[in-house]
Amino acid sequence: MYAFDFHRPTTLRQAVSLLAKSEDAKLLAGGHSLIPVMKLRLASPRTLIDLSQIQELTGVELKGRSLVIGAMTRHRDVANSPIVQEAMPGLAAVPASIGDPHVRNRGTIGGSIANNDPNADYPAACLGLGATIITNKRKIPADEFFTGLFETALEPDEIITKVSFPITRKCAYEKFKHPASGFALVGVFVAKRGSEVRVAVTGAGASGVFRVPSFEEALKKRFAPKSLEGLSISPEGLASDIHASAEYRAHLVGVMARRATAKAVAYG
Amino acid sequence: MTGTGIGAAVRRKEDLRFITGRGHYTDDISRPGQAYACFLRSPHAHARIRSIDTSAAANLPGVLAVLTGAELQADKIGNLICGWMIHSKDGSPMKMAPHPALAVGKVCYVGDPVAVVVAETLPQAKDAAEKIVVDYEVLPAVADPAKAKEGPQIHEVAPRNTIYEWALGDKAATDAAFASARHVTRLDIVNNRLAPNALEPRAAIGEYDAGSDSFTLWNTTQNPHVARLVISAFVGLAPEHKLRVIAPDVGGGFGSKIFIYPEEVVALWASKRVGRPVKWTCDRSEAFLADAHGRDHVTHAEMAFDDKGKIVGLRVHTIANLGAYMSTFSSSIPTYLYATLLSGQYAIPHIYCEVDAVYTNTVPVDAYRGAGRPEATFVVERLVEVGARELGIDPPELRRRNFIKSFPHQTPVIMTYDAGDYEASLRKALEIADYKNFPKRKRESARRGKLRGIGFSTYIEACGIAPSQAVGSLGAGVGLWESAEVRVNPTGSVEVLTGSHSHGQGHETTFAQLVSDRLGIPIENVSVIHGDTDKVQFGMGTYGSRSGAVGMSAIAKALDKVEAKAKKVASHLLEAAEGDIEFKDGKFIVSGTDKSATWADVALHAYIAHKFSGQELEPGLKEGAFYDPTNFTFPAGCHICEVEVDPDTGEVTIVGWTAVDDFGVVINPMIVEGQVHGGIAQGVGQALLEHAVYNSDGQLVTGSLMDYAMPRAGNLPSYKVDMTVTRCPSNPLGVKGCGEAGAIAAPAAVINAVTDAVGVEDIPMPATPQAVWSAIRSRAQPRQAA
């Protein structure tokens, strides 16, 4: 690890101002992606701004027909939240499936989606539920937020404050874990809310999380695993490596989508 | 026997300190004035070094020295060596290329150490290492052993990158057996390359004392005396009596800590150069690049059967990847630790095996838990299983027809098996695994949409390594006996000094059990001292499941001498003829009388020496022994693996595991069971998860735990572990060894089960979900005509 300046603001205002005036600064959320790459000397930010002491960034609340989760809320706290478990057990299962207890005790929803690792779980939940990402400056729909591998719509001086999920019980996540890392080799989040159906896939895409319109159409007609039988996605544009070819990933998208749909039906 | 004697499941004496964080590992040790080393490693698999500019690095704050191969040569530091000579079929000796501890002129694998920085702090050393400028001329590389002979030549001494082309067995007789065979089973097998990943990474502290002109090396080694011998006699850093090697607590080795590596040599050498102790601790990323890997065989094997399902011949051709340089024992692994076990548990009249060892641009390959024997078992047990399927014979039945049933048994590949009862372990395993109801379970799985399979592995291994004369005749550069010293203190407590080294095996407990059993004293009164060349006279270390059969036998021999001496002391103390003294349950008794003396009495009198004159008997009670085994030992057993495969994803779940092993006499069943558990986990790791992958440029693709899949608790079932016992006739304790069995037996059992479930034989290791899914698909889509 190289030397860096460390700040630990207690308000969002302070954090925003530090971010604006510091050169080459990185926000520190849970640190489970950033710290390892710094230790390996693969990243060398000049400044770290630790968000952990900003009270207004944590917590889970129901607001009308939405579930709003503070950006610095830890995976463990979302997974164990009675509010989330009651309103959307399919969403609570997402952070519950991330990493191991150490990771869940440190990692945060804001950190996960800001990093937009192509194998991360939360991006699928955000896209699958049509969440809104709220920052210090604006509200960004999930469909516009995730722009590519480790890329988001966030501007350099922007900090995620909250993520707002429209409530539906009919949603679920199914993931096939990478044999080594435990990340999603393929993860599929399926949700039905009113007449809208969304199917979002993480892990498989060569450029990050994506939706599957053909699956959504099929599930709109009838929200059941059977509706997806015989449907598949093209391996084109999917990631391919020693652990899974694009073809295998494409196949797994179908399998995980059917399983997630079955779960969502059971929840709903 | 006391409650802590042989056969008792005594809790491990060492666990309190390990579990409470009070162990003393090499990295826990800090020497006054200690500096830190960081190695600059080659980013290229194969390159000529045009120049190295260390000036910018040397001028950074805190930097004490920046050293390269040039300084190493200037100081006349010798090369690392491989200590086992193998000759090719044509009689020519193996082609051992020079292996300097820091690269000289060229680099041969990604991770090859090019320079070392010694600095006041580790971050300073790392900063400076980044400032070293190396001008490389990148050369084409080869990483795949199957392509090595046609690849770019890596070392001048080895045309076609061939180290040796070795053979064992009678080719003509084997070919004749094949010619008359009724059926031949053929398999192409890749035994996947593995990275060892001991929990504690390697570490070394070198310290030079100018006052006495002597060196001390603290090192994560499985064999400190062998390290001292090699570093003095071959590397030439210091004469043997001026070099002390200490291997303190060591957190797992699995073979990877047997070898003499560049880093410890450099730490020692640099400590004299800078006049400060120098510490190097490997990190996990560096370990993937720099620790010797295991396995990496490409094999074609054929097994011939007669019309009754009897095996009449076995033919094997293996290409073994030894990496960029020959590591300490690498030449022996794919030869004498591999081909000699190809008879398995079977009476096979004719075996012929050819092994081509090749250089590639990868980190050296050497012994890894099982070392050659897992590779042999995989070949034999896959062939037998597939043969049974092709012949339509129940796999256990085919094995039974071919089992060796009388002992000693001379195989056609050197080994003389001394004892065993293969039928007994198979029978017991079939019972425990409830084999007869397997079809019912398979149907039940099918109802849930799962494919169920069962696989067997009736393995054998040669442990208790090894009779010195025998291994000497096969090319070993050392003898493989073991030494021990039993020091009885005046108060009767006992210190056992052993040349074995414990790095997870529990010697502090099992060796103490032997003493407690023999002397009738509480186990708490026994200390086991190991891992320090200044304390223990000599030792060959721990590997090849040798510490029970060889190390403990040396202790037993020393205990015999202690008992004999103590009887003499007791005869004086009890004023009786020596021949009338009996030693039983920790007491010396004059036969037929009620006169007795306790162990502690006799120990005290041995030292105060008031009851005998120094002319008739030497004072003191301390004896040493060297024990050289008369044969290898042959642990064997039967493992049965049951799997369920998810046909949608290819995911394999192990749903049942039965292990029935014959380790001979068991000293501590709890520790033995733990060794079996760990061994199976490593074997399952190889079969389903682990694979060290280099790409065609020689870059390690699986360079971290994000890509290299280690087995986790969730990958493993609850094992059913049981034993059968045939006493080993080749050592005084009747023990055979248990440390490697699981890793040897498991891969074949898993793959036999997976192929049984899927109905496709061509499934590689590791049988990842993708590989199994592809196999299922190949079955579902009949091959189109070309």
PDB file of C-alpha atoms in Angstrom, chain A residues 13-234:
ATOM      1  CA  ARG A  13     -21.677  18.192   3.505  1.00  0.00           C
ATOM      2  CA  GLN A  14     -18.150  17.726   4.779  1.00  0.00           C
ATOM      3  CA  ALA A  15     -17.713  14.647   2.637  1.00  0.00           C
ATOM      4  CA  VAL A  16     -18.912  16.427  -0.487  1.00  0.00           C
ATOM      5  CA  SER A  17     -16.628  19.360   0.123  1.00  0.00           C
ATOM      6  CA  LEU A  18     -13.625  17.097   0.775  1.00  0.00           C
ATOM      7  CA  LEU A  19     -14.376  15.202  -2.401  1.00  0.00           C
ATOM      8  CA  ALA A  20     -14.590  18.422  -4.389  1.00  0.00           C
ATOM      9  CA  LYS A  21     -11.316  19.843  -3.171  1.00  0.00           C
ATOM     10  CA  SER A  22      -9.145  16.725  -2.918  1.00  0.00           C
ATOM     11  CA  GLU A  23      -7.130  15.592  -5.854  1.00  0.00           C
ATOM     12  CA  ASP A  24      -7.453  11.952  -6.820  1.00  0.00           C
ATOM     13  CA  ALA A  25      -9.735  11.072  -3.921  1.00  0.00           C
ATOM     14  CA  LYS A  26     -11.629   7.858  -3.359  1.00  0.00           C
ATOM     15  CA  LEU A  27     -14.623   7.348  -1.137  1.00  0.00           C
ATOM     16  CA  LEU A  28     -14.200   4.561   1.374  1.00  0.00           C
ATOM     17  CA  ALA A  29     -17.400   2.641   2.104  1.00  0.00           C
ATOM     18  CA  GLY A  30     -16.983  -0.980   3.260  1.00  0.00           C
ATOM     19  CA  GLY A  31     -13.511  -1.149   1.731  1.00  0.00           C
ATOM     20  CA  HIS A  32     -13.725  -4.788   0.725  1.00  0.00           C
ATOM     21  CA  SER A  33     -12.957  -4.031  -2.899  1.00  0.00           C
ATOM     22  CA  LEU A  34     -10.824  -0.921  -2.539  1.00  0.00           C
ATOM     23  CA  ILE A  35      -8.517  -1.912   0.330  1.00  0.00           C
ATOM     24  CA  PRO A  36      -7.341  -5.203  -1.242  1.00  0.00           C
ATOM     25  CA  VAL A  37      -6.365  -3.506  -4.508  1.00  0.00           C
ATOM     26  CA  MET A  38      -4.575  -0.796  -2.538  1.00  0.00           C
ATOM     27  CA  LYS A  39      -2.720  -3.455  -0.561  1.00  0.00           C
ATOM     28  CA  LEU A  40      -1.685  -5.057  -3.834  1.00  0.00           C
ATOM     29  CA  ARG A  41      -0.473  -1.615  -4.971  1.00  0.00           C
ATOM     30  CA  LEU A  42      -2.874  -1.793  -7.916  1.00  0.00           C
ATOM     31  CA  ALA A  43      -4.681   1.343  -6.774  1.00  0.00           C
ATOM     32  CA  SER A  44      -3.032   4.356  -5.208  1.00  0.00           C
ATOM     33  CA  PRO A  45      -5.534   7.115  -4.399  1.00  0.00           C
ATOM     34  CA  ARG A  46      -3.924  10.185  -2.882  1.00  0.00           C
ATOM     35  CA  THR A  47      -6.852  10.699  -0.534  1.00  0.00           C
ATOM     36  CA  LEU A  48      -9.373   8.419   1.137  1.00  0.00           C
ATOM     37  CA  ILE A  49     -12.618   9.834   2.471  1.00  0.00           C
ATOM     38  CA  ASP A  50     -14.143   7.411   4.919  1.00  0.00           C
ATOM     39  CA  LEU A  51     -17.950   7.636   4.963  1.00  0.00           C
ATOM     40  CA  SER A  52     -18.463   5.345   7.934  1.00  0.00           C
ATOM     41  CA  GLN A  53     -19.110   8.110  10.495  1.00  0.00           C
ATOM     42  CA  ILE A  54     -21.866   9.835   8.546  1.00  0.00           C
ATOM     43  CA  GLN A  55     -25.020   8.852  10.406  1.00  0.00           C
ATOM     44  CA  GLU A  56     -27.419  10.183   7.766  1.00  0.00           C
ATOM     45  CA  LEU A  57     -26.124   7.615   5.254  1.00  0.00           C
ATOM     46  CA  THR A  58     -27.281   4.537   7.144  1.00  0.00           C
ATOM     47  CA  GLY A  59     -30.619   2.961   7.857  1.00  0.00           C
ATOM     48  CA  VAL A  60     -33.623   1.307   6.286  1.00  0.00           C
ATOM     49  CA  GLU A  61     -37.050   2.901   6.073  1.00  0.00           C
ATOM     50  CA  LEU A  62     -40.386   2.490   4.356  1.00  0.00           C
ATOM     51  CA  LYS A  63     -41.456   5.579   2.457  1.00  0.00           C
ATOM     52  CA  GLY A  64     -44.843   5.181   0.873  1.00  0.00           C
ATOM     53  CA  ARG A  65     -44.562   2.357  -1.624  1.00  0.00           C
ATOM     54  CA  SER A  66     -40.792   2.357  -1.540  1.00  0.00           C
ATOM     55  CA  LEU A  67     -38.118   0.865   0.613  1.00  0.00           C
ATOM     56  CA  VAL A  68     -35.263   3.294   1.093  1.00  0.00           C
ATOM     57  CA  ILE A  69     -31.844   2.065   2.149  1.00  0.00           C
ATOM     58  CA  GLY A  70     -29.043   4.398   3.190  1.00  0.00           C
ATOM     59  CA  ALA A  71     -25.927   4.059   1.055  1.00  0.00           C
ATOM     60  CA  MET A  72     -23.690   3.112   3.987  1.00  0.00           C
ATOM     61  CA  THR A  73     -26.011   0.427   5.326  1.00  0.00           C
ATOM     62  CA  ARG A  74     -24.015  -2.758   5.747  1.00  0.00           C
ATOM     63  CA  HIS A  75     -25.035  -5.958   3.965  1.00  0.00           C
ATOM     64  CA  ARG A  76     -25.656  -7.661   7.283  1.00  0.00           C
ATOM     65  CA  ASP A  77     -28.021  -4.923   8.412  1.00  0.00           C
ATOM     66  CA  VAL A  78     -30.070  -5.039   5.210  1.00  0.00           C
ATOM     67  CA  ALA A  79     -30.192  -8.831   5.265  1.00  0.00           C
ATOM     68  CA  ASN A  80     -31.306  -8.898   8.894  1.00  0.00           C
ATOM     69  CA  SER A  81     -33.686  -5.931   8.703  1.00  0.00           C
ATOM     70  CA  PRO A  82     -37.226  -6.998   9.671  1.00  0.00           C
ATOM     71  CA  ILE A  83     -38.500  -4.214   7.435  1.00  0.00           C
ATOM     72  CA  VAL A  84     -36.741  -5.556   4.367  1.00  0.00           C
ATOM     73  CA  GLN A  85     -37.505  -9.166   5.229  1.00  0.00           C
ATOM     74  CA  GLU A  86     -41.189  -8.358   5.621  1.00  0.00           C
ATOM     75  CA  ALA A  87     -41.556  -6.075   2.614  1.00  0.00           C
ATOM     76  CA  MET A  88     -39.251  -7.860   0.174  1.00  0.00           C
ATOM     77  CA  PRO A  89     -37.753 -11.155   1.300  1.00  0.00           C
ATOM     78  CA  GLY A  90     -36.383 -11.536  -2.215  1.00  0.00           C
ATOM     79  CA  LEU A  91     -34.324  -8.378  -1.735  1.00  0.00           C
ATOM     80  CA  ALA A  92     -33.163  -9.293   1.790  1.00  0.00           C
ATOM     81  CA  ALA A  93     -31.747 -12.498   0.307  1.00  0.00           C
ATOM     82  CA  VAL A  94     -29.362 -10.523  -1.916  1.00  0.00           C
ATOM     83  CA  PRO A  95     -27.061  -9.068   0.768  1.00  0.00           C
ATOM     84  CA  ALA A  96     -27.480 -12.287   2.755  1.00  0.00           C
ATOM     85  CA  SER A  97     -25.799 -14.103  -0.157  1.00  0.00           C
ATOM     86  CA  ILE A  98     -22.800 -11.791  -0.487  1.00  0.00           C
ATOM     87  CA  GLY A  99     -19.352 -13.084   0.487  1.00  0.00           C
ATOM     88  CA  ASP A 100     -18.889 -14.303   4.028  1.00  0.00           C
ATOM     89  CA  PRO A 101     -19.751 -12.840   7.450  1.00  0.00           C
ATOM     90  CA  HIS A 102     -16.644 -10.627   7.394  1.00  0.00           C
ATOM     91  CA  VAL A 103     -17.647  -9.123   4.084  1.00  0.00           C
ATOM     92  CA  ARG A 104     -21.280  -8.721   5.116  1.00  0.00           C
ATOM     93  CA  ASN A 105     -20.263  -6.942   8.293  1.00  0.00           C
ATOM     94  CA  ARG A 106     -18.261  -4.363   6.352  1.00  0.00           C
ATOM     95  CA  GLY A 107     -19.685  -4.131   2.852  1.00  0.00           C
ATOM     96  CA  THR A 108     -22.351  -1.545   2.008  1.00  0.00           C
ATOM     97  CA  ILE A 109     -25.009  -1.179  -0.649  1.00  0.00           C
ATOM     98  CA  GLY A 110     -23.657   2.173  -1.804  1.00  0.00           C
ATOM     99  CA  GLY A 111     -20.127   0.833  -2.072  1.00  0.00           C
ATOM    100  CA  SER A 112     -21.299  -2.168  -4.036  1.00  0.00           C
ATOM    101  CA  ILE A 113     -23.260  -0.267  -6.660  1.00  0.00           C
ATOM    102  CA  ALA A 114     -20.757   2.602  -6.956  1.00  0.00           C
ATOM    103  CA  ASN A 115     -18.026   0.045  -7.659  1.00  0.00           C
ATOM    104  CA  ASN A 116     -20.294  -1.787 -10.133  1.00  0.00           C
ATOM    105  CA  ASP A 117     -18.203  -4.929 -10.202  1.00  0.00           C
ATOM    106  CA  PRO A 118     -19.594  -7.003 -13.089  1.00  0.00           C
ATOM    107  CA  ASN A 119     -19.963  -9.952 -10.698  1.00  0.00           C
ATOM    108  CA  ALA A 120     -21.557  -8.049  -7.813  1.00  0.00           C
ATOM    109  CA  ASP A 121     -25.059  -8.894  -6.616  1.00  0.00           C
ATOM    110  CA  TYR A 122     -26.666  -5.553  -5.754  1.00  0.00           C
ATOM    111  CA  PRO A 123     -26.544  -4.163  -9.310  1.00  0.00           C
ATOM    112  CA  ALA A 124     -28.858  -6.997 -10.377  1.00  0.00           C
ATOM    113  CA  ALA A 125     -31.275  -6.198  -7.556  1.00  0.00           C
ATOM    114  CA  CYS A 126     -31.264  -2.477  -8.413  1.00  0.00           C
ATOM    115  CA  LEU A 127     -31.805  -3.066 -12.094  1.00  0.00           C
ATOM    116  CA  GLY A 128     -34.258  -5.924 -11.506  1.00  0.00           C
ATOM    117  CA  LEU A 129     -36.404  -3.817  -9.221  1.00  0.00           C
ATOM    118  CA  GLY A 130     -36.063  -0.591 -11.176  1.00  0.00           C
ATOM    119  CA  ALA A 131     -34.528   1.141  -8.150  1.00  0.00           C
ATOM    120  CA  THR A 132     -33.651   4.806  -7.983  1.00  0.00           C
ATOM    121  CA  ILE A 133     -30.148   5.762  -6.925  1.00  0.00           C
ATOM    122  CA  ILE A 134     -30.239   8.988  -4.935  1.00  0.00           C
ATOM    123  CA  THR A 135     -27.102  11.109  -4.696  1.00  0.00           C
ATOM    124  CA  ASN A 136     -26.202  14.406  -3.142  1.00  0.00           C
ATOM    125  CA  LYS A 137     -27.134  15.976  -6.456  1.00  0.00           C
ATOM    126  CA  ARG A 138     -29.911  14.038  -8.129  1.00  0.00           C
ATOM    127  CA  LYS A 139     -31.961  10.898  -8.594  1.00  0.00           C
ATOM    128  CA  ILE A 140     -30.725   8.381 -11.143  1.00  0.00           C
ATOM    129  CA  PRO A 141     -32.871   5.474 -12.377  1.00  0.00           C
ATOM    130  CA  ALA A 142     -31.040   2.145 -12.197  1.00  0.00           C
ATOM    131  CA  ASP A 143     -31.539   1.742 -15.939  1.00  0.00           C
ATOM    132  CA  GLU A 144     -29.265   4.728 -16.455  1.00  0.00           C
ATOM    133  CA  PHE A 145     -26.916   4.210 -13.535  1.00  0.00           C
ATOM    134  CA  PHE A 146     -24.870   1.139 -14.514  1.00  0.00           C
ATOM    135  CA  THR A 147     -22.957   2.158 -17.621  1.00  0.00           C
ATOM    136  CA  GLY A 148     -20.223  -0.473 -18.028  1.00  0.00           C
ATOM    137  CA  LEU A 149     -17.569  -2.535 -16.271  1.00  0.00           C
ATOM    138  CA  PHE A 150     -16.838  -0.739 -13.011  1.00  0.00           C
ATOM    139  CA  GLU A 151     -18.480   2.289 -14.625  1.00  0.00           C
ATOM    140  CA  THR A 152     -21.514   4.231 -13.419  1.00  0.00           C
ATOM    141  CA  ALA A 153     -23.313   7.473 -14.198  1.00  0.00           C
ATOM    142  CA  LEU A 154     -21.812   9.030 -11.069  1.00  0.00           C
ATOM    143  CA  GLU A 155     -19.902  12.245 -11.562  1.00  0.00           C
ATOM    144  CA  PRO A 156     -16.566  12.789  -9.820  1.00  0.00           C
ATOM    145  CA  ASP A 157     -18.083  14.961  -7.071  1.00  0.00           C
ATOM    146  CA  GLU A 158     -21.175  12.848  -6.546  1.00  0.00           C
ATOM    147  CA  ILE A 159     -21.900  10.669  -3.515  1.00  0.00           C
ATOM    148  CA  ILE A 160     -24.670   8.073  -3.348  1.00  0.00           C
ATOM    149  CA  THR A 161     -26.839   8.769  -0.318  1.00  0.00           C
ATOM    150  CA  LYS A 162     -29.737   6.350  -0.659  1.00  0.00           C
ATOM    151  CA  VAL A 163     -31.191   3.674  -2.853  1.00  0.00           C
ATOM    152  CA  SER A 164     -34.954   3.565  -3.207  1.00  0.00           C
ATOM    153  CA  PHE A 165     -36.626   0.298  -4.188  1.00  0.00           C
ATOM    154  CA  PRO A 166     -40.277   0.139  -5.284  1.00  0.00           C
ATOM    155  CA  ILE A 167     -41.902  -2.491  -3.101  1.00  0.00           C
ATOM    156  CA  THR A 168     -43.056  -5.824  -4.452  1.00  0.00           C
ATOM    157  CA  ARG A 169     -43.082  -9.189  -2.745  1.00  0.00           C
ATOM    158  CA  LYS A 170     -42.897 -10.953  -6.065  1.00  0.00           C
ATOM    159  CA  CYS A 171     -39.163 -10.767  -6.525  1.00  0.00           C
ATOM    160  CA  ALA A 172     -36.220 -13.082  -6.013  1.00  0.00           C
ATOM    161  CA  TYR A 173     -32.551 -13.512  -6.721  1.00  0.00           C
ATOM    162  CA  GLU A 174     -30.782 -16.698  -7.743  1.00  0.00           C
ATOM    163  CA  LYS A 175     -27.069 -16.927  -8.142  1.00  0.00           C
ATOM    164  CA  PHE A 176     -24.594 -19.476  -9.345  1.00  0.00           C
ATOM    165  CA  LYS A 177     -21.416 -18.859  -7.450  1.00  0.00           C
ATOM    166  CA  HIS A 178     -17.967 -18.604  -8.946  1.00  0.00           C
ATOM    167  CA  PRO A 179     -16.121 -21.690  -7.698  1.00  0.00           C
ATOM    168  CA  ALA A 180     -13.151 -19.699  -6.410  1.00  0.00           C
ATOM    169  CA  SER A 181     -14.286 -16.215  -5.481  1.00  0.00           C
ATOM    170  CA  GLY A 182     -17.876 -16.952  -4.518  1.00  0.00           C
ATOM    171  CA  PHE A 183     -18.981 -13.919  -6.548  1.00  0.00           C
ATOM    172  CA  ALA A 184     -21.863 -14.363  -8.958  1.00  0.00           C
ATOM    173  CA  LEU A 185     -20.700 -16.322 -11.991  1.00  0.00           C
ATOM    174  CA  VAL A 186     -24.276 -15.674 -13.047  1.00  0.00           C
ATOM    175  CA  GLY A 187     -26.910 -14.026 -10.885  1.00  0.00           C
ATOM    176  CA  VAL A 188     -30.452 -13.291 -11.991  1.00  0.00           C
ATOM    177  CA  PHE A 189     -32.897 -11.018 -10.239  1.00  0.00           C
ATOM    178  CA  VAL A 190     -36.516 -11.354 -11.290  1.00  0.00           C
ATOM    179  CA  ALA A 191     -39.340  -9.055 -10.179  1.00  0.00           C
ATOM    180  CA  LYS A 192     -42.980  -8.507 -11.011  1.00  0.00           C
ATOM    181  CA  ARG A 193     -44.678  -5.354  -9.883  1.00  0.00           C
ATOM    182  CA  GLY A 194     -48.127  -4.729 -11.252  1.00  0.00           C
ATOM    183  CA  SER A 195     -47.895  -5.389 -14.946  1.00  0.00           C
ATOM    184  CA  GLU A 196     -44.171  -4.685 -15.080  1.00  0.00           C
ATOM    185  CA  VAL A 197     -41.708  -7.571 -15.130  1.00  0.00           C
ATOM    186  CA  ARG A 198     -37.978  -7.124 -14.917  1.00  0.00           C
ATOM    187  CA  VAL A 199     -35.189  -9.667 -15.327  1.00  0.00           C
ATOM    188  CA  ALA A 200     -31.698  -8.424 -14.529  1.00  0.00           C
ATOM    189  CA  VAL A 201     -28.503 -10.412 -14.924  1.00  0.00           C
ATOM    190  CA  THR A 202     -25.170  -9.925 -13.205  1.00  0.00           C
ATOM    191  CA  GLY A 203     -21.934 -11.878 -13.619  1.00  0.00           C
ATOM    192  CA  ALA A 204     -22.606 -12.908 -17.186  1.00  0.00           C
ATOM    193  CA  GLY A 205     -22.267  -9.698 -19.141  1.00  0.00           C
ATOM    194  CA  ALA A 206     -18.978  -8.650 -20.690  1.00  0.00           C
ATOM    195  CA  SER A 207     -19.980  -5.071 -19.907  1.00  0.00           C
ATOM    196  CA  GLY A 208     -21.810  -5.531 -16.632  1.00  0.00           C
ATOM    197  CA  VAL A 209     -25.381  -5.953 -15.476  1.00  0.00           C
ATOM    198  CA  PHE A 210     -28.117  -6.124 -18.125  1.00  0.00           C
ATOM    199  CA  ARG A 211     -31.804  -6.864 -18.597  1.00  0.00           C
ATOM    200  CA  VAL A 212     -33.306  -9.658 -20.690  1.00  0.00           C
ATOM    201  CA  PRO A 213     -36.298  -8.287 -22.650  1.00  0.00           C
ATOM    202  CA  SER A 214     -37.254 -11.667 -24.144  1.00  0.00           C
ATOM    203  CA  PHE A 215     -37.545 -13.214 -20.680  1.00  0.00           C
ATOM    204  CA  GLU A 216     -39.485 -10.200 -19.421  1.00  0.00           C
ATOM    205  CA  GLU A 217     -41.966 -10.476 -22.281  1.00  0.00           C
ATOM    206  CA  ALA A 218     -42.493 -14.155 -21.645  1.00  0.00           C
ATOM    207  CA  LEU A 219     -42.975 -13.635 -17.930  1.00  0.00           C
ATOM    208  CA  LYS A 220     -45.416 -10.782 -18.514  1.00  0.00           C
ATOM    209  CA  LYS A 221     -47.738 -13.237 -20.237  1.00  0.00           C
ATOM    210  CA  ARG A 222     -47.533 -15.593 -17.310  1.00  0.00           C
ATOM    211  CA  PHE A 223     -45.225 -15.160 -14.322  1.00  0.00           C
ATOM    212  CA  ALA A 224     -44.077 -18.760 -13.930  1.00  0.00           C
ATOM    213  CA  PRO A 225     -40.839 -20.684 -14.527  1.00  0.00           C
ATOM    214  CA  LYS A 226     -42.558 -22.627 -17.252  1.00  0.00           C
ATOM    215  CA  SER A 227     -42.881 -19.473 -19.341  1.00  0.00           C
ATOM    216  CA  LEU A 228     -39.087 -19.420 -19.687  1.00  0.00           C
ATOM    217  CA  GLU A 229     -38.711 -22.997 -20.854  1.00  0.00           C
ATOM    218  CA  GLY A 230     -37.108 -23.229 -24.231  1.00  0.00           C
ATOM    219  CA  LEU A 231     -35.995 -19.603 -24.043  1.00  0.00           C
ATOM    220  CA  SER A 232     -32.334 -18.779 -24.015  1.00  0.00           C
ATOM    221  CA  ILE A 233     -30.102 -15.803 -24.485  1.00  0.00           C
ATOM    222  CA  SER A 234     -27.308 -15.454 -26.970  1.00  0.00           C
TER     223      SER A 234
END
